PDB file of C-alpha atoms in Angstrom:
ATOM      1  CA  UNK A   1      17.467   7.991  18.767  1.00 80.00           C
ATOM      2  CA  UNK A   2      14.700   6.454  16.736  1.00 87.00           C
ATOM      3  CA  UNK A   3      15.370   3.412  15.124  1.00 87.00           C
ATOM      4  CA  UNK A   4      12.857   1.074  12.539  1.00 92.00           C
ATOM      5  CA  UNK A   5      11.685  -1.759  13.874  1.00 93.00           C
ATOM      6  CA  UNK A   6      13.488  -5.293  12.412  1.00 94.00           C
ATOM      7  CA  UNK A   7      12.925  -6.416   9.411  1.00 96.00           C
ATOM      8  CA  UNK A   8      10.882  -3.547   8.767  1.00 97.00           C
ATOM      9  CA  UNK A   9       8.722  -2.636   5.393  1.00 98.00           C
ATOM     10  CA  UNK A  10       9.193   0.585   4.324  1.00 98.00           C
ATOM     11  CA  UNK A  11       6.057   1.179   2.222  1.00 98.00           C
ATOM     12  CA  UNK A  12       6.403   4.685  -0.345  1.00 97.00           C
ATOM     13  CA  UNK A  13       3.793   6.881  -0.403  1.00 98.00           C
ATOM     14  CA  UNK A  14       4.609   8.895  -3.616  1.00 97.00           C
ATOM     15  CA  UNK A  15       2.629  12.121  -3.585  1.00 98.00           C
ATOM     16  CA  UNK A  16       0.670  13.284  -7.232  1.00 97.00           C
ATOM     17  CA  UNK A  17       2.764  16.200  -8.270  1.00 98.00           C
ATOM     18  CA  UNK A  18       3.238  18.897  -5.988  1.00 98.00           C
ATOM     19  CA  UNK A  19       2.533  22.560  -7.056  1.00 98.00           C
ATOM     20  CA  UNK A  20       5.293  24.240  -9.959  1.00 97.00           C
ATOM     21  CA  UNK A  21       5.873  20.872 -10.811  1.00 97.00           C
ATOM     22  CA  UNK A  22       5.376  20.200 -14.661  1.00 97.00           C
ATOM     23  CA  UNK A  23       2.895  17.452 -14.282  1.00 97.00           C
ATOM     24  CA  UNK A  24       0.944  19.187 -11.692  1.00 98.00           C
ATOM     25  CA  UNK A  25      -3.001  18.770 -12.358  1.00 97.00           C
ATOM     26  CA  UNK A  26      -4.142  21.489 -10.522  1.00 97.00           C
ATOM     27  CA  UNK A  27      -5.906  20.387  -7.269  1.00 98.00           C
ATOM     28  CA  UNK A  28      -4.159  20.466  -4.331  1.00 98.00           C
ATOM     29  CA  UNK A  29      -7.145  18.658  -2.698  1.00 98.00           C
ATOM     30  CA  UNK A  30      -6.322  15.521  -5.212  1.00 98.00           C
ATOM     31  CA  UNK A  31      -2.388  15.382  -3.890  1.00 98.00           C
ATOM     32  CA  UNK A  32      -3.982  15.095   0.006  1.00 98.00           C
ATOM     33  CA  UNK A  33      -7.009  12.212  -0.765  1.00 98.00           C
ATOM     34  CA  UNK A  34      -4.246  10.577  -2.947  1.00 98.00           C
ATOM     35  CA  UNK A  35      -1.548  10.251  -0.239  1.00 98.00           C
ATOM     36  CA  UNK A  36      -4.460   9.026   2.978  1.00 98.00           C
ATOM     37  CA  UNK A  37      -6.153   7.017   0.771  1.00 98.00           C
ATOM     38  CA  UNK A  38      -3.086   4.757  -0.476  1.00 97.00           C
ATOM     39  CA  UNK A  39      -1.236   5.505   2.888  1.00 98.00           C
ATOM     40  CA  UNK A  40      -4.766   3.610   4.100  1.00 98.00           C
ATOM     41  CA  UNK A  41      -4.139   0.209   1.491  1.00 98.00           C
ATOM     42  CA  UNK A  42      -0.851   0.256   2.887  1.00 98.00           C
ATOM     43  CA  UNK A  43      -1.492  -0.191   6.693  1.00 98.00           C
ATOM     44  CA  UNK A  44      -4.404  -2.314   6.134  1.00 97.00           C
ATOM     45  CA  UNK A  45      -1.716  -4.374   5.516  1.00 97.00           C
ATOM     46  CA  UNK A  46       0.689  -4.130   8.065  1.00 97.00           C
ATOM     47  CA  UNK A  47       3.737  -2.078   6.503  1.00 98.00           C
ATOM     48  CA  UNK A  48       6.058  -1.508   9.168  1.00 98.00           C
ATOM     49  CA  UNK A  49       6.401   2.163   8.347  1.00 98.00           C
ATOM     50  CA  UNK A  50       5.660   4.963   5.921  1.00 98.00           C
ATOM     51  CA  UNK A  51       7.871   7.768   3.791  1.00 98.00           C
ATOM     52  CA  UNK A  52       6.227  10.581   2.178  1.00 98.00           C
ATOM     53  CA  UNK A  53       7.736  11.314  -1.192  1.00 97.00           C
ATOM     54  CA  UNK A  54       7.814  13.625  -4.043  1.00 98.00           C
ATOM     55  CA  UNK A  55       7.903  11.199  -6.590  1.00 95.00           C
ATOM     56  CA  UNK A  56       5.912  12.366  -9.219  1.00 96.00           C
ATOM     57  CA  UNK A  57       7.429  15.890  -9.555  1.00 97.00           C
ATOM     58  CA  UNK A  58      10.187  14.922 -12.221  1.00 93.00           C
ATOM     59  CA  UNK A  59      12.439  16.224 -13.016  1.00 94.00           C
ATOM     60  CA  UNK A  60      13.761  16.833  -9.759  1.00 94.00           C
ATOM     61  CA  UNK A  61      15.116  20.161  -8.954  1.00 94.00           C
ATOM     62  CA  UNK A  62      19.300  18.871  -8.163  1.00 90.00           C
ATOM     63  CA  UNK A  63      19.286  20.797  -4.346  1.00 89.00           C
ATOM     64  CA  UNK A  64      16.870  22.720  -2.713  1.00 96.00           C
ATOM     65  CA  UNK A  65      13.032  22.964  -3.675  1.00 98.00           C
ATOM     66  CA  UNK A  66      10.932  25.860  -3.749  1.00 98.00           C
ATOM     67  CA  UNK A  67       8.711  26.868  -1.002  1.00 98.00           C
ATOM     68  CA  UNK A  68       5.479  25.425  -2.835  1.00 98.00           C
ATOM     69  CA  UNK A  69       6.854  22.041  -2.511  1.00 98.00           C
ATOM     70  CA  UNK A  70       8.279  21.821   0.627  1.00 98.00           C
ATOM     71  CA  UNK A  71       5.026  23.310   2.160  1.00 98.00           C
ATOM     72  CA  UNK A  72       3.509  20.750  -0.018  1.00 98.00           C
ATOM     73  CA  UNK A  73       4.920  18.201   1.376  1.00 98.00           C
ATOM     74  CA  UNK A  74       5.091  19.335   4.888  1.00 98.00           C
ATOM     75  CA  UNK A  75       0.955  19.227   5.080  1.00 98.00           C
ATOM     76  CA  UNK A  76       0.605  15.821   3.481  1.00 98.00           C
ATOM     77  CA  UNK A  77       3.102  14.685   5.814  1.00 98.00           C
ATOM     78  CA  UNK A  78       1.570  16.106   8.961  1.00 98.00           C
ATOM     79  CA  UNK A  79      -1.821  14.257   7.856  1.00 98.00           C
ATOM     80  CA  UNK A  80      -0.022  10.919   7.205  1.00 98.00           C
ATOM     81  CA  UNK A  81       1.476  11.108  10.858  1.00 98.00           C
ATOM     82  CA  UNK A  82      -1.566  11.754  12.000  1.00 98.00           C
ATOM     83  CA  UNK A  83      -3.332   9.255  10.885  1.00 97.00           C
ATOM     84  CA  UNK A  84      -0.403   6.816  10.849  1.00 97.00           C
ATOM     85  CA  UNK A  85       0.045   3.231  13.544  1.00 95.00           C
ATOM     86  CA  UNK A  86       3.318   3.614  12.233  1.00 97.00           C
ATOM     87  CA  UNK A  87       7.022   4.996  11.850  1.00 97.00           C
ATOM     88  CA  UNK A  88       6.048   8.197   9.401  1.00 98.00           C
ATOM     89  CA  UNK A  89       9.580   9.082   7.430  1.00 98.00           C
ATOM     90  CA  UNK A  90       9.648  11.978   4.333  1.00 98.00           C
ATOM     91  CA  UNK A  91      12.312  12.690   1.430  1.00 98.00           C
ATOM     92  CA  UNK A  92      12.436  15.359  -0.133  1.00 98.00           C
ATOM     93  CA  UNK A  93      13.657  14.300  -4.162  1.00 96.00           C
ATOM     94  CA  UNK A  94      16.055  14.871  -5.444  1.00 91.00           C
ATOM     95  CA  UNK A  95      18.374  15.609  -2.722  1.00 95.00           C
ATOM     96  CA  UNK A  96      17.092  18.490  -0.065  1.00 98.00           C
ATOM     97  CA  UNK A  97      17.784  16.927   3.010  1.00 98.00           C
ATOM     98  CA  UNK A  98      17.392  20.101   5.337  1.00 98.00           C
ATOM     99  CA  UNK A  99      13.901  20.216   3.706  1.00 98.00           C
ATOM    100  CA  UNK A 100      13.457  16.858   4.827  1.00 98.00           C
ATOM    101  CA  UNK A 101      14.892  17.564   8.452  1.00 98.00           C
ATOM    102  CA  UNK A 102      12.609  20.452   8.840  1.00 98.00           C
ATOM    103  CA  UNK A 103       9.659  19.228   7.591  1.00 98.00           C
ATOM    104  CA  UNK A 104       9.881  15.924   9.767  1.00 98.00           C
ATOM    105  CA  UNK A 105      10.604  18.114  13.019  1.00 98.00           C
ATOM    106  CA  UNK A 106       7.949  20.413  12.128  1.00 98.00           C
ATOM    107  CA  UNK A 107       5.463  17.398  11.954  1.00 98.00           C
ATOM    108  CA  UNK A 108       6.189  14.921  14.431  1.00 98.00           C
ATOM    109  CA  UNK A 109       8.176  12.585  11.599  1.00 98.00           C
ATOM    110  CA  UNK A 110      10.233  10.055  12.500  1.00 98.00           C
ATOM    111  CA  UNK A 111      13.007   9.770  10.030  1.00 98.00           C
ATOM    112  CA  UNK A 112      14.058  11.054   6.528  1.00 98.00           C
ATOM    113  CA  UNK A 113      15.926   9.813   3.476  1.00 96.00           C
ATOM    114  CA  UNK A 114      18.604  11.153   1.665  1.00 97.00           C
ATOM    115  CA  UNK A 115      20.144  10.302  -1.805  1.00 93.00           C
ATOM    116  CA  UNK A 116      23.536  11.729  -1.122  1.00 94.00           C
ATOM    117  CA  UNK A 117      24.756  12.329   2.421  1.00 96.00           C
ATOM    118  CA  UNK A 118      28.414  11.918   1.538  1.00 94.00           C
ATOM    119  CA  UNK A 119      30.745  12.662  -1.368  1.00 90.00           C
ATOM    120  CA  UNK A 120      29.471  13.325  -4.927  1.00 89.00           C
ATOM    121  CA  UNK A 121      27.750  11.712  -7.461  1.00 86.00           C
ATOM    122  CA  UNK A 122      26.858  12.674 -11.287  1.00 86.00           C
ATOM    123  CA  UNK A 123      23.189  11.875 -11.952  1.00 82.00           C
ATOM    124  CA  UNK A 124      20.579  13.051 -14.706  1.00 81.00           C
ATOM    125  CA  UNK A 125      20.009  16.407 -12.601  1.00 85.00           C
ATOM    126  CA  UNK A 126      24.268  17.481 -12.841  1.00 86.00           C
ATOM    127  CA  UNK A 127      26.357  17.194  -9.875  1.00 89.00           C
ATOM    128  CA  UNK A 128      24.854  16.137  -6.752  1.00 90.00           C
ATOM    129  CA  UNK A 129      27.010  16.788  -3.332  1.00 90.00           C
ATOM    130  CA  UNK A 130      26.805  15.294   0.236  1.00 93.00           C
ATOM    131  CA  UNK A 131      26.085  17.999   2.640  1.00 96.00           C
ATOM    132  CA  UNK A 132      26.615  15.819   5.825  1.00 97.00           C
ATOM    133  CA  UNK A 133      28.254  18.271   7.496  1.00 97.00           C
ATOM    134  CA  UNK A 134      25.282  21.046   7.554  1.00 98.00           C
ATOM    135  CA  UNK A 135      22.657  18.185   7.872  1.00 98.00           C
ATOM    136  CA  UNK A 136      24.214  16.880  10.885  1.00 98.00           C
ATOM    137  CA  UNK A 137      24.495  20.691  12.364  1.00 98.00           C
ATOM    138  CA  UNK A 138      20.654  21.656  11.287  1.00 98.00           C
ATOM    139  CA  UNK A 139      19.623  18.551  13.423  1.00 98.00           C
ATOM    140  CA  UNK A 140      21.994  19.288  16.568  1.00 98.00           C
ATOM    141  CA  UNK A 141      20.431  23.073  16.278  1.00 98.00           C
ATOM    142  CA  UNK A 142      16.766  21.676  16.046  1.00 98.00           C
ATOM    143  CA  UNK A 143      17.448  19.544  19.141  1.00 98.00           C
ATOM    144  CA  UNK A 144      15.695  16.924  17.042  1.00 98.00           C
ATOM    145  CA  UNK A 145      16.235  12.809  17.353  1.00 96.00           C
ATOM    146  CA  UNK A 146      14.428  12.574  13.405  1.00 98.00           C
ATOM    147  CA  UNK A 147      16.464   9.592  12.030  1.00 98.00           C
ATOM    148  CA  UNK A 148      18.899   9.785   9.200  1.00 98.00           C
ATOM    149  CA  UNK A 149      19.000   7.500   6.668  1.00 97.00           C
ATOM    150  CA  UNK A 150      21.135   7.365   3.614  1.00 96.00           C
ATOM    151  CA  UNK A 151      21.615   5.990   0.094  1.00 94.00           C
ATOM    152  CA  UNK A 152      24.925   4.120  -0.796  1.00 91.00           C
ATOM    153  CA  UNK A 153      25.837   4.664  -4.065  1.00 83.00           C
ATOM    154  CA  UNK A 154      22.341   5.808  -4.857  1.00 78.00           C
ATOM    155  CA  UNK A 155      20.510   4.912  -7.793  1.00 64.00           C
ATOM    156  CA  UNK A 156      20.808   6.655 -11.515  1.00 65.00           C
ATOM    157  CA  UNK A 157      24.077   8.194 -10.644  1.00 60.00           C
ATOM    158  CA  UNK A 158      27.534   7.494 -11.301  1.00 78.00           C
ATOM    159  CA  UNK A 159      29.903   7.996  -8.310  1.00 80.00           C
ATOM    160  CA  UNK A 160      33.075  10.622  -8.318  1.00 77.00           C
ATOM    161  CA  UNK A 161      34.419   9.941  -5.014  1.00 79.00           C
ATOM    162  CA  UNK A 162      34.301   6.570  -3.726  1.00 83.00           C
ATOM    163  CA  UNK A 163      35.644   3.875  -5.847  1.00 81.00           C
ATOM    164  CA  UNK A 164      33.879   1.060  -4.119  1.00 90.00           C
ATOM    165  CA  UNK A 165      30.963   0.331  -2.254  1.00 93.00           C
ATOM    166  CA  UNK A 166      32.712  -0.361   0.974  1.00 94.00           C
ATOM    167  CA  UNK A 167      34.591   2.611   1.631  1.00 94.00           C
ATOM    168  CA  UNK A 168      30.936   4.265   0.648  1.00 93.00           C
ATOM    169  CA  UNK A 169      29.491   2.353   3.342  1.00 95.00           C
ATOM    170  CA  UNK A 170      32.230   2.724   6.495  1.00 95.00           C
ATOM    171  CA  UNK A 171      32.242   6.680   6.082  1.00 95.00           C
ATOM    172  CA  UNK A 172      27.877   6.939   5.672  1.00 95.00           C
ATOM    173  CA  UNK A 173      28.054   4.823   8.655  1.00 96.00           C
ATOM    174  CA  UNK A 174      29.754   7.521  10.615  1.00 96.00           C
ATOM    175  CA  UNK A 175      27.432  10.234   9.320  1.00 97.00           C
ATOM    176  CA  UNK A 176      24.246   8.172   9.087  1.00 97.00           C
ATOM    177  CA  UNK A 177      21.850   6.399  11.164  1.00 97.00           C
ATOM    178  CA  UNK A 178      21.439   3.753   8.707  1.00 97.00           C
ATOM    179  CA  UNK A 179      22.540   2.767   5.691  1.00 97.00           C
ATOM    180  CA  UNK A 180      20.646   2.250   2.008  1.00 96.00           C
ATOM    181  CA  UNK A 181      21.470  -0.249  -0.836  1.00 94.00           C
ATOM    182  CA  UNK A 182      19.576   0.151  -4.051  1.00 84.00           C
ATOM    183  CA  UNK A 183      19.988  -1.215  -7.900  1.00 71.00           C
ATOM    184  CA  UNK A 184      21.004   1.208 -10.596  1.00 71.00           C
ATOM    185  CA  UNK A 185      17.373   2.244 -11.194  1.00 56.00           C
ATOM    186  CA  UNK A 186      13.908   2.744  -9.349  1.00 55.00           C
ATOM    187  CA  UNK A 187      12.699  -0.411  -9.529  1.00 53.00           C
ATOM    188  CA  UNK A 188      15.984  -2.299 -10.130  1.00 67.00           C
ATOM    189  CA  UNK A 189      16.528  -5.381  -8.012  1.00 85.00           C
ATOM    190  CA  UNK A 190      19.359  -4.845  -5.035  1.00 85.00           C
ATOM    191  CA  UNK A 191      22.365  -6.895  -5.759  1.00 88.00           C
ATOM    192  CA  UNK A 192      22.896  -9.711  -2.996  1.00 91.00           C
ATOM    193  CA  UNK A 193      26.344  -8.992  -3.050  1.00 92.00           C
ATOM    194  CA  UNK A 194      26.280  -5.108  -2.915  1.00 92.00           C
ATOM    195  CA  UNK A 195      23.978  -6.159   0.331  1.00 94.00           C
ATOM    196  CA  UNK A 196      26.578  -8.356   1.774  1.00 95.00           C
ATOM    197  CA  UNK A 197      29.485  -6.160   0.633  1.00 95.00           C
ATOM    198  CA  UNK A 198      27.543  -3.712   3.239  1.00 96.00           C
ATOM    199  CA  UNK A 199      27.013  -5.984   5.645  1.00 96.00           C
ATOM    200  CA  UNK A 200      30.185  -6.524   6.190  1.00 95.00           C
ATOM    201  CA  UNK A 201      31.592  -3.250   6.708  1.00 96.00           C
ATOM    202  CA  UNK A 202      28.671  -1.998   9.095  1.00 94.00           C
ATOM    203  CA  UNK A 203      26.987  -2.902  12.032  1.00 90.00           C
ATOM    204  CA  UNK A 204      24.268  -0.344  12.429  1.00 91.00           C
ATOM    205  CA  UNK A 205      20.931  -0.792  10.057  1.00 96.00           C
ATOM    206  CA  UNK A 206      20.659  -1.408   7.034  1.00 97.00           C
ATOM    207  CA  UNK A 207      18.181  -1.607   4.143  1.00 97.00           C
ATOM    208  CA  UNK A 208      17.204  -2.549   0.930  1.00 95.00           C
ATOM    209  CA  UNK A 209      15.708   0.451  -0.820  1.00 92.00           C
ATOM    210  CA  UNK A 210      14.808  -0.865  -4.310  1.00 88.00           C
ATOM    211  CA  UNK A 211      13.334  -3.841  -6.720  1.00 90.00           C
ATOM    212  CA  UNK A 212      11.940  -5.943  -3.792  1.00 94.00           C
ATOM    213  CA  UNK A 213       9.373  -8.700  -4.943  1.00 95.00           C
ATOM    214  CA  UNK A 214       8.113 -11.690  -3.158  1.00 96.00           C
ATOM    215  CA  UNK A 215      10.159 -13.668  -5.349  1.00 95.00           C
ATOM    216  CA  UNK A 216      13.672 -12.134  -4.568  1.00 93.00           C
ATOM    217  CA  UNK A 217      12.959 -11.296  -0.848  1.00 95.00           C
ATOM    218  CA  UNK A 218      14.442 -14.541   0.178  1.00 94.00           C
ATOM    219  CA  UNK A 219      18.119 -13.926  -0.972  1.00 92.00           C
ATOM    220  CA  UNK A 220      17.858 -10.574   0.704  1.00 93.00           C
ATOM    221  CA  UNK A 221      16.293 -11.215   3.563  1.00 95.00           C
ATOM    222  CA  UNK A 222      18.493 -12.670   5.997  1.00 93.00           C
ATOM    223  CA  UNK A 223      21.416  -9.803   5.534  1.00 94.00           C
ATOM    224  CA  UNK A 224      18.916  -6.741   5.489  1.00 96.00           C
ATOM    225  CA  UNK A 225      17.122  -4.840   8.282  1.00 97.00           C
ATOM    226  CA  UNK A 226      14.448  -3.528   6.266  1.00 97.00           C
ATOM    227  CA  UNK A 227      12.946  -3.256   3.195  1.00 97.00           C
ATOM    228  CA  UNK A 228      11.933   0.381   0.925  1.00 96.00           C
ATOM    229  CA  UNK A 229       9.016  -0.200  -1.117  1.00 96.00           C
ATOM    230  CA  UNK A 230       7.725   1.339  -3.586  1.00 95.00           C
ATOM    231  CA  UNK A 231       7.423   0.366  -7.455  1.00 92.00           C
ATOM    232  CA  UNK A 232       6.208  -3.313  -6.462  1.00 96.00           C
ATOM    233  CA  UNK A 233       3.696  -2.517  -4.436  1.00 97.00           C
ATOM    234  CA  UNK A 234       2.269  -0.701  -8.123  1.00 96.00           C
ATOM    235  CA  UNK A 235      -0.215  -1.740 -10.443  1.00 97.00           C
ATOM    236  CA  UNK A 236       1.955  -4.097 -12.960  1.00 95.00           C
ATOM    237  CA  UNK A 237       4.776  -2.676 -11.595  1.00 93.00           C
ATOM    238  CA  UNK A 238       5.229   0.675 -12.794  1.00 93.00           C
ATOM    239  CA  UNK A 239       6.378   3.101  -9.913  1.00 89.00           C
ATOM    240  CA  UNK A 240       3.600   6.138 -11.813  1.00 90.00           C
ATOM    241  CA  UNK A 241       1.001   4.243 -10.959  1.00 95.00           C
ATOM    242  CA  UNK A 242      -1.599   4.050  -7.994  1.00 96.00           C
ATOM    243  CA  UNK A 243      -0.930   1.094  -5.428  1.00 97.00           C
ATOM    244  CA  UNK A 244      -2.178  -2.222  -6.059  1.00 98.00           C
ATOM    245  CA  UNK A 245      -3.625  -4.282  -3.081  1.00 97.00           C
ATOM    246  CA  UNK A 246      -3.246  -7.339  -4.268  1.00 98.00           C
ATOM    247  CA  UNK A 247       0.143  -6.325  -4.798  1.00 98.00           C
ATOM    248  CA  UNK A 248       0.808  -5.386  -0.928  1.00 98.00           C
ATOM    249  CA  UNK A 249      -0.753  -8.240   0.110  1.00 98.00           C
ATOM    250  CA  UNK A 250       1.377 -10.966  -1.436  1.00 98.00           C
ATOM    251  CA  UNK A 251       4.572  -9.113  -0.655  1.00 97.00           C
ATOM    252  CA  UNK A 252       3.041  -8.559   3.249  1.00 98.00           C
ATOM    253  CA  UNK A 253       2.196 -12.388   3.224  1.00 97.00           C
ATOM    254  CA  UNK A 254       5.623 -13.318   1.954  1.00 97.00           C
ATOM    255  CA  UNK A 255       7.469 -10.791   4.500  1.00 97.00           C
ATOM    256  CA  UNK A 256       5.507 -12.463   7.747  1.00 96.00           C
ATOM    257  CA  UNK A 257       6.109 -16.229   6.523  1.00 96.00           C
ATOM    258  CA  UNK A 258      10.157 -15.525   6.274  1.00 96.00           C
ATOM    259  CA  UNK A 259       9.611 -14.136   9.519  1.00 93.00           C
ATOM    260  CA  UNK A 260       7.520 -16.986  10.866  1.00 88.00           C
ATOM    261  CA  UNK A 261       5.073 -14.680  12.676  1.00 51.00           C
ATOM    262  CA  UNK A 262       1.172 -14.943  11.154  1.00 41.00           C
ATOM    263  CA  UNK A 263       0.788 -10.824  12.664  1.00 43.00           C
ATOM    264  CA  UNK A 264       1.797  -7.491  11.247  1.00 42.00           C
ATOM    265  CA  UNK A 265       3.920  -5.378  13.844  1.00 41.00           C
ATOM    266  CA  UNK A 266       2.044  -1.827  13.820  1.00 38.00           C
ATOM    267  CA  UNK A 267       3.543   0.068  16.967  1.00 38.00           C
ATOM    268  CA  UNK A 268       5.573   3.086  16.879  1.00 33.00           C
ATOM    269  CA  UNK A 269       9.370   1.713  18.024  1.00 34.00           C
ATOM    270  CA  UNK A 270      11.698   4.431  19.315  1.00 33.00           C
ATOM    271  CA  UNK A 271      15.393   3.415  20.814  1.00 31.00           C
TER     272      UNK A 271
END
């Protein structure tokens, strides 16, 4: 089974909006030199591994997407791997993880992310529920080793099943191949203790997947196995906007002096 190199960046590439979507400009052309050319900025620098996104077609539909943007998504994500030195991993927003599973088979990806793998959760598109079970089935009938990796209580939803973050965490481990701590909101710092509270209640990995800066990494770094990035490595900030070199740089310089190693890692790792 595939597993992320340590201490691993997880750098976003967040695709312009896909086709049907209500911001979509028109050029599917645009969506593909958009994705290469920051997936480009972001190896330059030595990210650790990429994850294909459909960030910019708020709102999300709650379950499955159309056809128009998983096949969206499926093409950028077969350039990115081919082009990628890297782990290539793809999430399908808000929550259509057999999309995801697919679409990383069907392109040689290595892993996928998915909001809610177990339970239920009440977020801004309704009810969202875990479909573990027919996730876990889809990959055992694709004879596929793609990753899973999965969101404890994920961000801007309320939970309805688990009561704390631990219990969360011990039953994702069993369905999971790793395990992902966020804050409340994209962009939103990870709590330190919400980390630890993880930590403690699983041994397999386990990441960080929002609000990482240069400035914070340090009280995360020790307890985490990797780090998702996406809204810092922005211009000022903001998750909309285009990546910011500068921006990757100083967090890539920070990530390789806590590790005390002056090289970026850029090999494919399998396990």
């Amino acid at each position: 089974m595939f597993t992320l190199p340590d201490k691993a960046v997880v750098a976003c590439v967040h695709l312009p909006p896909t086709p049907g979507s209500p911001r979509y400009g028109g050029s599917v052309d645009h969506i593909y030199e958009s994705a290469l050319s920051e997936a480009e900025i972001l190896l330059r620098h030595g990210v650790d591994a990429l994850i294909v996104e459909n960030f910019r077609d708020a709102p999300f539909h709650p379950r499955s997407v159309p056809v128009e943007t998983a096949a969206t998504v499926a093409g950028v994500t077969r350039e990115v791997v081919r082009m990628s030195t890297v782990p290539t991993g793809v999430a399908v927003l808000r929550n259509d993880a057999s999309a995801a599973l697919g679409i990383a088979v069907a392109t040689g990806a290595d892993f996928i992310r998915v909001n809610v793998h177990v339970g239920a959760v009440l977020s801004e598109q309704g009810v969202l529920t875990g479909n573990a079970h027919e996730t876990l089935r889809l990959r055992r009938a694709l004879d596929s080793d793609v990753a899973i990796y999965a969101d404890a209580r994920v961000k801007h939803s309320q939970p309805f099943v688990y009561t704390d973050l631990a219990t969360e965490v011990r039953d994702l481990s069993q369905r999971a191949d790793g395990v992902i701590v966020s804050g409340e909101l994209t962009g939103l710092e990870t709590s330190p203790e919400d980390l630890l509270t993880a930590r403690r209640v699983t041994r397999g990995p386990l990441l960080v997947g929002s609000g990482v800066t240069p400035e914070n990494l340090p009280a995360v770094f020790a307890h985490a196995d990797g780090f998702i990035v996406g809204s810092y490595f922005k211009a000022d900030g903001v998750p909309g906007n285009a990546v910011d070199e500068a921006r990757v740089e100083a967090l890539m310089d920070r990530v390789r002096a806590l590790r005390g190693s002056d090289g970026p890692r850029t090999d494919r790792t399998a396990a």
